[in-house]
Coordinates of C-alpha atoms in Angstrom, one line a residue:
X1 CA 0.0 0.0 0.0
X2 CA 1.2 3.4 -0.8
X3 CA 2.6 5.6 2.0
X4 CA 0.3 8.4 0.8
X5 CA -3.3 7.3 0.8
X6 CA -4.1 9.9 -1.9
X7 CA -2.2 7.7 -4.4
X8 CA -3.5 4.3 -3.3
X9 CA -4.3 3.1 -6.9
X10 CA -5.7 -0.3 -5.8
X11 CA -8.2 1.3 -3.4
X12 CA -9.1 4.0 -5.9
X13 CA -9.9 1.4 -8.6
X14 CA -11.9 -0.7 -6.2
X15 CA -14.0 2.3 -5.2
X16 CA -14.4 3.3 -8.8
X17 CA -15.6 -0.2 -9.9
X18 CA -18.1 -0.2 -7.1
X19 CA -19.4 3.3 -8.0
X20 CA -19.7 2.3 -11.7
X21 CA -21.5 -0.9 -10.7
X22 CA -24.0 0.9 -8.4
X23 CA -24.6 3.7 -11.0
X24 CA -25.3 1.0 -13.6
X25 CA -27.9 -0.5 -11.4
X26 CA -29.4 2.9 -10.7
X27 CA -29.6 3.9 -14.4
X28 CA -31.2 0.5 -15.3
X29 CA -34.0 1.0 -12.8
X30 CA -35.6 3.9 -14.8
X31 CA -33.9 4.8 -18.1
X32 CA -35.0 1.8 -20.2
X33 CA -38.6 2.0 -18.8
X34 CA -39.1 5.8 -18.8
X35 CA -41.1 6.0 -22.0
X36 CA -43.4 3.2 -20.7
X37 CA -44.1 5.3 -17.6
X38 CA -45.0 8.3 -19.8
X39 CA -47.3 6.0 -21.8
X40 CA -49.0 4.9 -18.6
X41 CA -49.6 8.6 -17.8
X42 CA -51.6 8.8 -21.0
X43 CA -49.2 10.7 -23.2
X44 CA -49.1 9.9 -26.8
X45 CA -46.1 9.2 -29.0
X46 CA -45.5 12.8 -30.2
X47 CA -45.5 14.2 -26.6
X48 CA -43.2 11.4 -25.4
X49 CA -40.9 12.3 -28.3
X50 CA -40.9 15.9 -27.3
X51 CA -40.1 15.0 -23.7
X52 CA -37.3 12.6 -24.5
X53 CA -35.8 15.0 -27.1
X54 CA -35.7 17.7 -24.5
X55 CA -34.0 15.3 -22.1
X56 CA -31.3 14.5 -24.6
X57 CA -30.8 18.1 -25.4
X58 CA -30.3 19.1 -21.8
X59 CA -27.8 16.3 -21.2
X60 CA -25.8 17.3 -24.3
X61 CA -25.4 20.9 -23.2
X62 CA -25.6 20.8 -19.4
X63 CA -23.2 17.9 -18.6
X64 CA -20.0 19.5 -20.2
X65 CA -20.8 22.9 -18.7
X66 CA -21.2 21.4 -15.2
X67 CA -18.0 19.4 -15.6
X68 CA -16.1 22.5 -16.6
X69 CA -17.4 24.5 -13.6
X70 CA -16.7 21.7 -11.1
X71 CA -13.2 21.4 -12.4
X72 CA -12.5 25.1 -12.4
X73 CA -13.8 25.7 -8.8
X74 CA -12.5 22.3 -7.4
X75 CA -16.1 21.2 -6.5
X76 CA -16.2 17.8 -8.1
X77 CA -17.0 15.9 -4.9
X78 CA -19.7 18.4 -3.9
X79 CA -21.2 18.0 -7.4
X80 CA -21.2 14.2 -7.2
X81 CA -23.0 14.2 -3.8
X82 CA -25.4 17.0 -4.9
X83 CA -26.2 15.2 -8.1
X84 CA -27.1 12.0 -6.2
X85 CA -29.2 13.8 -3.6
X86 CA -30.9 15.9 -6.3
X87 CA -31.7 12.8 -8.4
X88 CA -33.4 11.2 -5.4
X89 CA -35.7 14.2 -5.0
X90 CA -36.3 14.5 -8.8
X91 CA -37.2 10.8 -9.1
X92 CA -39.7 11.1 -6.3
X93 CA -41.2 14.1 -8.0
X94 CA -41.7 12.1 -11.2
X95 CA -44.0 9.8 -9.1
X96 CA -46.3 12.7 -8.4
X97 CA -47.0 13.5 -12.0
X98 CA -50.8 13.5 -12.6
X99 CA -52.1 11.2 -15.4
X100 CA -54.6 12.5 -17.9
X101 CA -57.3 10.5 -16.2
X102 CA -57.4 10.1 -12.5
X103 CA -58.1 6.4 -12.9
X104 CA -55.5 6.0 -15.6
X105 CA -53.2 3.1 -15.0
X106 CA -55.4 1.4 -12.4
X107 CA -55.2 -2.3 -13.0
X108 CA -57.2 -5.3 -12.0
X109 CA -54.7 -7.5 -10.2
X110 CA -57.0 -10.6 -10.0
X111 CA -57.2 -13.1 -12.7
X112 CA -60.9 -12.8 -13.3
X113 CA -61.0 -10.5 -16.3
X114 CA -64.0 -10.6 -18.6
X115 CA -62.7 -8.1 -21.1
X116 CA -60.0 -9.1 -23.6
X117 CA -58.6 -6.2 -25.6
X118 CA -55.7 -5.3 -27.7
X119 CA -55.0 -1.6 -27.4
X120 CA -52.5 0.1 -29.7
X121 CA -50.7 3.1 -28.2
X122 CA -51.8 6.4 -29.5
X123 CA -49.9 7.3 -32.5
X124 CA -48.9 3.7 -33.2
X125 CA -51.7 2.0 -35.1
X126 CA -54.6 2.0 -32.7
X127 CA -56.7 -1.2 -32.9
X128 CA -59.0 -2.3 -30.2
X129 CA -60.6 -5.8 -30.2
X130 CA -63.5 -6.2 -27.7
X131 CA -64.3 -9.7 -26.6
X132 CA -67.7 -9.8 -24.8
X133 CA -67.9 -12.7 -22.4
X134 CA -71.4 -14.3 -22.0
X135 CA -73.4 -13.8 -18.9
X136 CA -74.7 -16.8 -16.9
X137 CA -78.1 -17.9 -18.0
X138 CA -79.5 -17.3 -14.5
X139 CA -78.8 -13.6 -14.9
X140 CA -81.5 -13.2 -17.6
X141 CA -85.2 -12.8 -16.8
X142 CA -87.5 -15.6 -17.7
X143 CA -88.4 -15.5 -21.4
X144 CA -85.6 -13.1 -22.3
X145 CA -83.4 -14.2 -25.1
X146 CA -80.0 -15.4 -23.7
X147 CA -76.6 -14.9 -25.3
X148 CA -75.1 -17.8 -27.1
X149 CA -72.7 -19.8 -24.9
X150 CA -69.6 -19.3 -27.1
X151 CA -70.5 -16.4 -29.4
X152 CA -68.1 -13.5 -29.4
X153 CA -68.6 -10.1 -30.8
X154 CA -65.4 -8.5 -32.0
X155 CA -65.2 -5.0 -33.2
X156 CA -62.1 -3.9 -34.9
X157 CA -61.5 -0.4 -36.1
X158 CA -58.5 1.8 -36.8
X159 CA -58.4 5.3 -35.6
X160 CA -57.8 8.0 -38.2
X161 CA -54.1 9.0 -38.4
X162 CA -52.9 5.7 -37.0
X163 CA -51.1 3.5 -39.4
X164 CA -51.2 -0.3 -39.2
X165 CA -47.8 -1.9 -39.5
X166 CA -47.0 -5.5 -40.1
X167 CA -47.7 -8.1 -37.4
X168 CA -50.1 -5.9 -35.5
X169 CA -53.0 -8.3 -34.9
X170 CA -52.1 -9.7 -31.5
X171 CA -54.6 -10.1 -28.7
X172 CA -53.8 -10.1 -25.0
X173 CA -55.6 -9.7 -21.8
X174 CA -55.7 -6.0 -21.0
X175 CA -57.5 -3.9 -18.5
X176 CA -56.6 -0.4 -19.6
X177 CA -59.4 0.4 -22.0
X178 CA -60.6 3.9 -21.2
X179 CA -64.1 4.3 -20.0
X180 CA -64.9 6.6 -22.8
X181 CA -64.1 3.8 -25.3
X182 CA -67.1 1.7 -24.2
X183 CA -70.5 3.0 -23.3
X184 CA -74.1 2.4 -24.0
X185 CA -75.6 3.1 -27.4
X186 CA -77.8 5.7 -25.9
X187 CA -74.9 7.6 -24.4
X188 CA -72.9 7.5 -27.6
X189 CA -75.6 9.3 -29.5
X190 CA -75.5 12.3 -27.2
X191 CA -71.8 12.5 -26.3
X192 CA -69.5 14.3 -28.8
X193 CA -66.3 12.5 -29.6
X194 CA -67.7 9.0 -29.0
X195 CA -68.8 7.2 -32.0
X196 CA -70.8 4.0 -32.2
X197 CA -69.2 1.1 -34.1
X198 CA -71.7 -1.3 -35.5
X199 CA -70.5 -2.1 -39.0
X200 CA -67.3 -3.6 -37.7
X201 CA -69.1 -6.1 -35.4
X202 CA -70.1 -9.4 -36.9
X203 CA -72.0 -12.4 -35.6
X204 CA -73.1 -10.5 -32.5
X205 CA -76.9 -10.6 -32.0
X206 CA -76.6 -8.2 -29.0
X207 CA -74.4 -5.7 -30.9
X208 CA -76.7 -2.8 -30.2
X209 CA -76.4 -3.2 -26.5
X210 CA -72.7 -2.3 -26.3
X211 CA -70.6 0.4 -27.8
X212 CA -67.4 0.0 -29.8
X213 CA -64.3 2.0 -30.0
X214 CA -63.9 5.8 -29.9
X215 CA -61.7 6.9 -32.7
X216 CA -61.7 10.6 -32.0
X217 CA -59.4 10.6 -28.9
X218 CA -56.0 9.5 -30.0
X219 CA -54.2 11.0 -27.0
X220 CA -54.3 8.2 -24.4
X221 CA -52.1 5.2 -24.4
X222 CA -54.0 3.3 -21.7
X223 CA -57.2 3.8 -19.8
X224 CA -59.2 2.8 -16.8
X225 CA -60.5 -0.5 -15.5
X226 CA -63.8 -1.4 -16.9
X227 CA -64.8 -4.4 -14.9
X228 CA -66.7 -7.4 -16.3
X229 CA -68.8 -7.1 -19.4
X230 CA -71.9 -8.0 -17.3
X231 CA -71.5 -4.6 -15.5
X232 CA -71.0 -2.5 -18.7
X233 CA -74.7 -1.6 -18.5
X234 CA -73.9 0.4 -15.4
X235 CA -72.1 2.9 -17.6
X236 CA -75.3 4.0 -19.3
X237 CA -75.9 7.7 -19.0
X238 CA -72.4 8.2 -17.5
X239 CA -70.5 8.8 -20.7
X240 CA -69.8 12.4 -19.8
X241 CA -68.1 11.5 -16.5
X242 CA -64.7 11.6 -18.1
X243 CA -64.0 15.0 -19.8
X244 CA -60.5 14.9 -21.5
X245 CA -60.1 18.5 -22.3
X246 CA -57.1 20.2 -23.9
X247 CA -56.4 21.9 -20.6
X248 CA -55.9 18.5 -18.9
X249 CA -53.4 17.4 -21.6
X250 CA -51.6 20.7 -21.3
X251 CA -51.3 20.5 -17.5
X252 CA -50.0 17.0 -17.6
X253 CA -47.5 17.7 -20.4
X254 CA -46.1 20.9 -18.7
X255 CA -45.6 19.1 -15.4
X256 CA -44.0 16.2 -17.1
X257 CA -41.7 18.5 -19.0
X258 CA -40.7 20.4 -15.9
X259 CA -40.1 17.2 -13.9
X260 CA -38.0 15.5 -16.6
X261 CA -36.0 18.7 -17.2
X262 CA -35.3 19.1 -13.4
X263 CA -34.4 15.4 -13.2
X264 CA -32.0 15.6 -16.1
X265 CA -30.3 18.7 -14.7
X266 CA -29.5 16.7 -11.6
X267 CA -28.3 13.5 -13.2
X268 CA -26.6 14.6 -16.4
X269 CA -23.2 15.8 -15.0
X270 CA -22.6 12.8 -12.8
X271 CA -21.0 10.4 -15.2
X272 CA -18.8 12.9 -17.0
X273 CA -17.5 14.5 -13.7
X274 CA -16.8 11.0 -12.3
X275 CA -14.9 9.9 -15.4
X276 CA -12.8 13.1 -15.6
X277 CA -11.9 12.9 -11.9
X278 CA -10.8 9.3 -12.1
X279 CA -8.8 9.8 -15.3
X280 CA -6.9 12.7 -13.8
X281 CA -6.3 10.8 -10.6
X282 CA -4.8 7.9 -12.5
X283 CA -2.9 10.3 -14.8
X284 CA -0.8 11.5 -11.9
X285 CA 0.9 8.1 -11.6
X286 CA 0.8 7.1 -15.3
X287 CA -1.9 4.4 -14.7
X288 CA -4.5 5.6 -17.2
X289 CA -4.2 2.2 -19.0
X290 CA -6.2 0.7 -16.0
X291 CA -9.0 3.2 -16.7
X292 CA -10.1 1.7 -20.0
X293 CA -11.8 -1.4 -18.6
X294 CA -14.0 0.3 -16.0
X295 CA -16.9 0.7 -18.3
X296 CA -17.5 -3.1 -18.0
X297 CA -18.6 -2.7 -14.4
X298 CA -21.3 -0.2 -15.5
X299 CA -22.6 -2.6 -18.1
X300 CA -22.6 -5.4 -15.6
X301 CA -24.6 -3.3 -13.2
X302 CA -27.1 -2.3 -15.9
X303 CA -27.5 -5.9 -17.1
X304 CA -28.3 -7.1 -13.5
X305 CA -30.3 -4.1 -12.6
X306 CA -32.6 -4.0 -15.6
X307 CA -33.7 -7.7 -15.0
X308 CA -33.8 -7.3 -11.3
X309 CA -36.1 -4.2 -11.3
X310 CA -38.4 -5.8 -13.9
X311 CA -38.8 -9.0 -11.9
X312 CA -39.3 -7.0 -8.7
X313 CA -42.0 -4.9 -10.3
X314 CA -43.7 -7.9 -11.7
X315 CA -43.9 -9.6 -8.2
X316 CA -44.6 -6.6 -6.0
X317 CA -46.6 -4.3 -8.2
X318 CA -50.1 -5.3 -7.2
X319 CA -49.0 -5.8 -3.6
X320 CA -47.4 -2.4 -3.0
X321 CA -49.3 -0.2 -5.5
X322 CA -52.7 -1.7 -6.5
X323 CA -53.5 1.5 -8.4
X324 CA -51.4 3.9 -10.3
X325 CA -48.9 3.5 -13.1
X326 CA -46.4 0.6 -12.8
X327 CA -43.5 2.9 -13.4
X328 CA -43.8 4.3 -9.9
X329 CA -41.9 1.3 -8.5
X330 CA -39.1 1.9 -10.9
X331 CA -38.6 5.4 -9.6
X332 CA -38.7 4.1 -6.0
X333 CA -36.0 1.6 -6.8
X334 CA -34.0 4.4 -8.5
X335 CA -34.2 6.5 -5.3
X336 CA -33.1 3.6 -3.1
X337 CA -30.0 2.8 -5.2
X338 CA -29.1 6.5 -5.5
X339 CA -29.1 6.6 -1.7
X340 CA -26.8 3.6 -1.6
X341 CA -24.4 5.3 -4.0
X342 CA -24.0 8.3 -1.6
X343 CA -21.3 6.7 0.7
X344 CA -19.4 5.4 -2.3
X345 CA -19.3 8.9 -3.8
X346 CA -17.7 10.2 -0.6
X347 CA -14.8 7.8 -1.0
X348 CA -14.6 8.3 -4.8
X349 CA -11.0 9.1 -6.0
X350 CA -10.7 12.8 -6.9
X351 CA -7.3 14.5 -7.3
X352 CA -6.7 17.1 -4.5
X353 CA -4.8 19.4 -6.8
X354 CA -4.3 19.7 -10.5
X355 CA -2.2 21.8 -12.8
X356 CA -4.0 24.4 -14.7
X357 CA -4.8 23.3 -18.2
X358 CA -6.1 25.5 -21.0
X359 CA -9.8 26.2 -20.7
X360 CA -10.3 26.3 -24.5
X361 CA -9.9 22.6 -25.1
X362 CA -13.5 22.3 -26.3
X363 CA -13.1 25.2 -28.7
X364 CA -9.8 23.6 -29.9
X365 CA -11.6 20.3 -30.4
X366 CA -14.4 21.9 -32.3
X367 CA -11.9 23.7 -34.6
X368 CA -10.1 20.4 -35.1
X369 CA -13.4 18.8 -36.3
X370 CA -14.1 21.6 -38.7
X371 CA -10.6 21.4 -40.3
X372 CA -10.5 17.6 -40.8
X373 CA -12.9 16.0 -43.4
X374 CA -12.4 12.6 -41.8
X375 CA -13.7 14.0 -38.4
X376 CA -16.6 15.7 -40.2
X377 CA -17.6 12.4 -41.8
X378 CA -17.3 10.7 -38.4
X379 CA -19.3 13.4 -36.7
X380 CA -22.2 13.0 -39.2
X381 CA -22.0 9.2 -38.6
X382 CA -22.3 9.6 -34.9
X383 CA -25.2 12.1 -35.2
X384 CA -27.1 9.6 -37.4
X385 CA -26.4 6.8 -34.9
X386 CA -27.8 8.9 -32.1
X387 CA -31.0 9.6 -34.1
X388 CA -31.5 6.0 -35.1
X389 CA -30.8 4.6 -31.6
X390 CA -33.2 7.1 -30.0
X391 CA -36.1 5.4 -31.9
X392 CA -35.2 2.1 -30.3
X393 CA -34.7 3.5 -26.8
X394 CA -38.0 5.5 -26.9
X395 CA -40.5 3.2 -28.6
X396 CA -39.2 -0.4 -28.8
X397 CA -40.7 -1.3 -25.5
X398 CA -44.0 0.2 -26.8
X399 CA -43.8 -2.1 -29.8
X400 CA -43.0 -5.1 -27.6
X401 CA -45.8 -4.3 -25.2
X402 CA -48.2 -4.3 -28.1
X403 CA -47.1 -7.8 -28.9
X404 CA -47.7 -9.1 -25.4
X405 CA -44.2 -8.7 -23.9
X406 CA -43.9 -8.3 -20.2
X407 CA -41.4 -5.9 -18.5
X408 CA -39.3 -8.9 -17.5
X409 CA -38.9 -9.9 -21.2
X410 CA -38.1 -6.2 -22.0
X411 CA -35.4 -6.1 -19.3
X412 CA -34.0 -9.5 -20.5
X413 CA -33.7 -8.1 -24.0
X414 CA -31.6 -5.2 -22.8
X415 CA -29.5 -7.4 -20.6
X416 CA -28.8 -9.8 -23.6
X417 CA -27.4 -6.9 -25.6
X418 CA -25.2 -5.7 -22.8
X419 CA -23.8 -9.2 -22.1
X420 CA -23.1 -9.7 -25.7
X421 CA -21.0 -6.5 -25.7
X422 CA -19.0 -7.6 -22.7
X423 CA -18.4 -11.0 -24.2
X424 CA -17.1 -9.5 -27.5
X425 CA -14.7 -7.1 -25.7
X426 CA -11.8 -9.6 -25.6
X427 CA -11.8 -9.7 -29.4
X428 CA -11.8 -5.9 -29.7
X429 CA -8.1 -5.6 -30.8
X430 CA -8.4 -8.4 -33.3
X431 CA -11.6 -7.0 -34.8
X432 CA -10.2 -3.5 -35.3
X433 CA -7.0 -4.9 -36.8
X434 CA -8.7 -7.3 -39.2
X435 CA -11.5 -5.0 -40.4
X436 CA -9.8 -1.6 -39.9
X437 CA -11.6 1.2 -38.1
X438 CA -13.6 2.2 -41.1
X439 CA -14.6 -1.4 -41.8
X440 CA -15.8 -1.9 -38.2
X441 CA -17.8 1.3 -38.4
X442 CA -19.4 0.0 -41.6
X443 CA -20.2 -3.3 -40.0
X444 CA -21.7 -1.6 -37.0
X445 CA -23.9 0.5 -39.2
X446 CA -25.0 -2.5 -41.2
X447 CA -25.9 -4.5 -38.0
X448 CA -27.8 -1.5 -36.6
X449 CA -29.9 -1.1 -39.8
X450 CA -30.6 -4.8 -39.8
X451 CA -31.8 -4.6 -36.2
X452 CA -34.2 -1.7 -37.1
X453 CA -35.6 -3.6 -40.0
X454 CA -36.1 -6.7 -37.8
X455 CA -37.9 -4.6 -35.2
X456 CA -40.5 -3.6 -37.8
X457 CA -41.5 -7.2 -38.3
X458 CA -42.0 -8.4 -34.8
X459 CA -44.6 -11.1 -34.5
X460 CA -44.6 -12.3 -30.9
X461 CA -43.6 -11.4 -27.4
X462 CA -40.2 -13.2 -27.7
X463 CA -39.3 -12.3 -31.3
X464 CA -37.2 -9.3 -30.3
X465 CA -34.6 -11.5 -28.4
X466 CA -32.7 -12.9 -31.4
X467 CA -31.9 -9.5 -32.8
X468 CA -30.5 -8.3 -29.5
X469 CA -27.4 -10.4 -30.1
X470 CA -26.4 -7.9 -32.8
X471 CA -26.2 -5.2 -30.2
X472 CA -22.7 -6.4 -29.4
X473 CA -21.6 -5.1 -32.9
X474 CA -24.1 -2.3 -33.5
X475 CA -23.3 -0.7 -30.2
X476 CA -20.1 -2.1 -28.8
X477 CA -17.9 -2.6 -31.8
X478 CA -19.2 0.5 -33.5
X479 CA -18.3 2.7 -30.6
X480 CA -14.9 1.0 -30.2
X481 CA -14.1 1.9 -33.8
X482 CA -15.4 5.5 -33.4
X483 CA -13.3 6.1 -30.3
X484 CA -10.2 4.5 -31.9
X485 CA -10.7 6.8 -34.9
X486 CA -11.0 9.8 -32.7
X487 CA -7.8 9.0 -30.8
X488 CA -6.0 8.4 -34.1
X489 CA -7.1 11.8 -35.6
X490 CA -6.8 13.9 -32.5
X491 CA -3.9 16.1 -31.7
X492 CA -2.0 15.6 -28.4
X493 CA -4.0 16.5 -25.2
X494 CA -7.3 16.8 -27.2
X495 CA -8.3 13.1 -27.2
X496 CA -10.6 13.3 -24.2
X497 CA -12.3 16.7 -25.1
X498 CA -12.8 15.4 -28.6
X499 CA -14.3 12.1 -27.4
X500 CA -16.6 14.0 -24.9
X501 CA -17.8 16.3 -27.7
X502 CA -18.7 13.3 -30.0
X503 CA -20.6 11.6 -27.2
X504 CA -22.4 14.6 -25.8
X505 CA -22.9 17.1 -28.6
X506 CA -23.1 15.0 -31.7
X507 CA -24.6 11.8 -30.3
X508 CA -26.8 13.6 -27.9
X509 CA -27.9 16.1 -30.6
X510 CA -28.8 13.2 -32.9
X511 CA -30.8 11.5 -30.2
X512 CA -32.7 14.7 -29.5
X513 CA -33.6 15.2 -33.1
X514 CA -34.5 11.5 -33.5
X515 CA -36.8 11.7 -30.5
X516 CA -38.6 14.8 -31.8
X517 CA -39.1 13.4 -35.3
X518 CA -39.7 9.8 -34.2
X519 CA -42.8 10.6 -32.2
X520 CA -44.6 12.3 -35.0
X521 CA -43.6 9.7 -37.6
X522 CA -44.9 7.0 -35.3
X523 CA -48.2 8.9 -34.9
X524 CA -48.9 9.6 -38.6
X525 CA -47.7 6.2 -39.8
X526 CA -46.7 3.4 -37.4
X527 CA -43.7 2.2 -35.4
X528 CA -43.0 -0.3 -38.1
X529 CA -42.7 2.5 -40.7
X530 CA -40.5 4.4 -38.3
X531 CA -38.0 1.6 -38.0
X532 CA -38.1 0.9 -41.7
X533 CA -37.4 4.6 -42.5
X534 CA -34.5 4.6 -40.0
X535 CA -33.1 1.5 -41.6
X536 CA -33.2 3.1 -45.1
X537 CA -31.5 6.2 -43.9
X538 CA -28.7 4.3 -42.2
X539 CA -28.2 2.1 -45.3
X540 CA -28.0 5.1 -47.6
X541 CA -25.4 6.7 -45.3
X542 CA -23.5 3.4 -45.1
X543 CA -23.1 3.4 -48.9
X544 CA -22.1 7.1 -48.8
X545 CA -19.7 6.5 -46.0
X546 CA -17.9 3.6 -47.6
X547 CA -17.6 5.5 -50.9
X548 CA -16.3 8.7 -49.4
X549 CA -13.9 7.2 -46.8
X550 CA -11.2 5.9 -49.2
X551 CA -11.1 9.1 -51.1
X552 CA -10.3 11.3 -48.1
X553 CA -6.6 12.3 -47.7
X554 CA -4.8 9.9 -45.4
X555 CA -2.1 11.4 -43.3
X556 CA 1.2 9.6 -43.4
X557 CA 2.3 9.1 -39.9
X558 CA 5.9 8.4 -38.8
X559 CA 6.6 4.8 -38.0
X560 CA 8.7 5.2 -34.9
X561 CA 9.3 1.4 -34.6
X562 CA 11.2 1.5 -37.8
X563 CA 13.3 4.5 -36.7
X564 CA 14.2 2.7 -33.5
X565 CA 15.2 -0.5 -35.2
X566 CA 18.9 -1.0 -35.5
X567 CA 19.8 -2.8 -38.7
X568 CA 22.6 -5.3 -38.7
X569 CA 24.1 -3.9 -41.8
X570 CA 23.6 -0.8 -44.0
X571 CA 23.3 -2.9 -47.2
X572 CA 19.7 -2.0 -47.6
X573 CA 20.5 1.7 -47.8
X574 CA 21.6 3.0 -51.2
X575 CA 24.7 5.1 -51.5
X576 CA 22.6 7.9 -52.9
X577 CA 20.3 7.8 -49.9
X578 CA 23.2 7.9 -47.6
X579 CA 24.7 10.9 -49.3
X580 CA 21.4 12.8 -48.8
X581 CA 21.5 12.4 -45.1
X582 CA 22.8 15.7 -43.8
X583 CA 24.0 14.2 -40.6
X584 CA 26.2 11.6 -42.3
X585 CA 27.5 14.2 -44.7
X586 CA 28.4 16.6 -41.9
X587 CA 30.2 13.9 -39.9
X588 CA 32.2 12.9 -43.0
X589 CA 33.2 16.4 -43.6
X590 CA 34.2 16.9 -40.0
X591 CA 36.2 13.6 -40.2
X592 CA 38.0 14.7 -43.3
X593 CA 38.8 18.1 -41.9
X594 CA 40.2 16.4 -38.8
X595 CA 42.4 14.1 -40.8
X596 CA 43.6 17.1 -42.9

């Protein structure tokens, strides 16, 4: 152990591994499931896209600024502790967000469900199938016609403005159908915005007794519990109880935007400040080579946390919170793990002093990007990667939920991709050497576009799992090649500022734009069309990238290994080349003068 505990490298690395592991578990509790929670609040795809785009934009601009201030004023530890404490409060604030409907998200936790529906999310091909269960024969008065024992009336109707993508005809038990979707025929004739559906119902002799699907309210993703079909008659004359006004939507949207913005302001600087602190700590003793493998601990924490929180929510959801959105438990777990990370942040290695470095490193990195066509090509590639990846992060779980996937399956799909990336890491050097950096970037873009195309043709709750194996290349190998290219093209002392700029500004800006556009594309078409369009854009850029890359000027770098190699003889050097060496000529002239 070192005599000075400030430079105890083994202890510093152990604390850093634990911190990355806990932060990985913390992020996995909420980040993958955030859009599902917004859906449970009743927000449609365009509004979710706006919220997520704002979140990415804040992270892209706020994190580098806070890292610069914390370094300038030597307040890094205070920022780490304050970020963890603030994220606890912000996550609990997210739980208090009001849904569009006060009964929205309330679920029936028993297994006796008489209503089987398939509800498409707003903006993603809304189709509702109503299965009306028969009532017992004893419930009918004498002489009244009874319902057939096994007859079902199914009404299917697409809402205007909602596209229908491939493989979107899956039925599953679902208890979120809004109360304004089903009502009596009498109420439907007097309530604006609720339209009777009779032409879409076939083989149902009692079709006039029940109402179909409202197609005029595409704002809610999920609705209230209806109860059994035998009690649907109790809703007669009560169709005006739920008044979804524009003011209610505006209120929920504004509060959600404020809460997400406040939450991101607290959490965004944490990772960059921690990474900069640890790197500078190790740089003092020339141990930065041990910094490169710490990201594996974050991925390990995320892969364990995303499955753990999904299993926990599935087991304790109805026990702890019988009403309200399921996402509330995710935020509670996030707050708990953030609290556990506080003592680790107190012991996190942060250099006590540091020599003053130029404060214009970001400006220098930006000027370096503008002056190098290879960096410009790489920046556009990273921007498009962020835009395409945001469509997966925002709406893939929506797509899986529409096909009957549970949160445990969603968490396992994320964990499968992360484990694949960790297993591929030992072959990183060989992969970059065999394919080259540009070839690895092209392979990653091809795998990402193939994943997007595959997502558009999901057919079952498990069908997403095989494609997640490609995440090892489309995310892991792709970023390895990008980082290696940045380090190769950067000037001395600008590698880290340039890498931070690519991850925060270019990737974050692309994710923000992709979120804004993806929500509206999913609304007017479907999620399948959104993924297919993203696939086409990436394939076009892949062709352009592979055609432009070889034509760019390649800088000839000095091979220092050849200069340091001492040859056994000088037979390989021509006499003309030896004469051109000014040092040899000067020594010969000096030798001849000395002899003379």
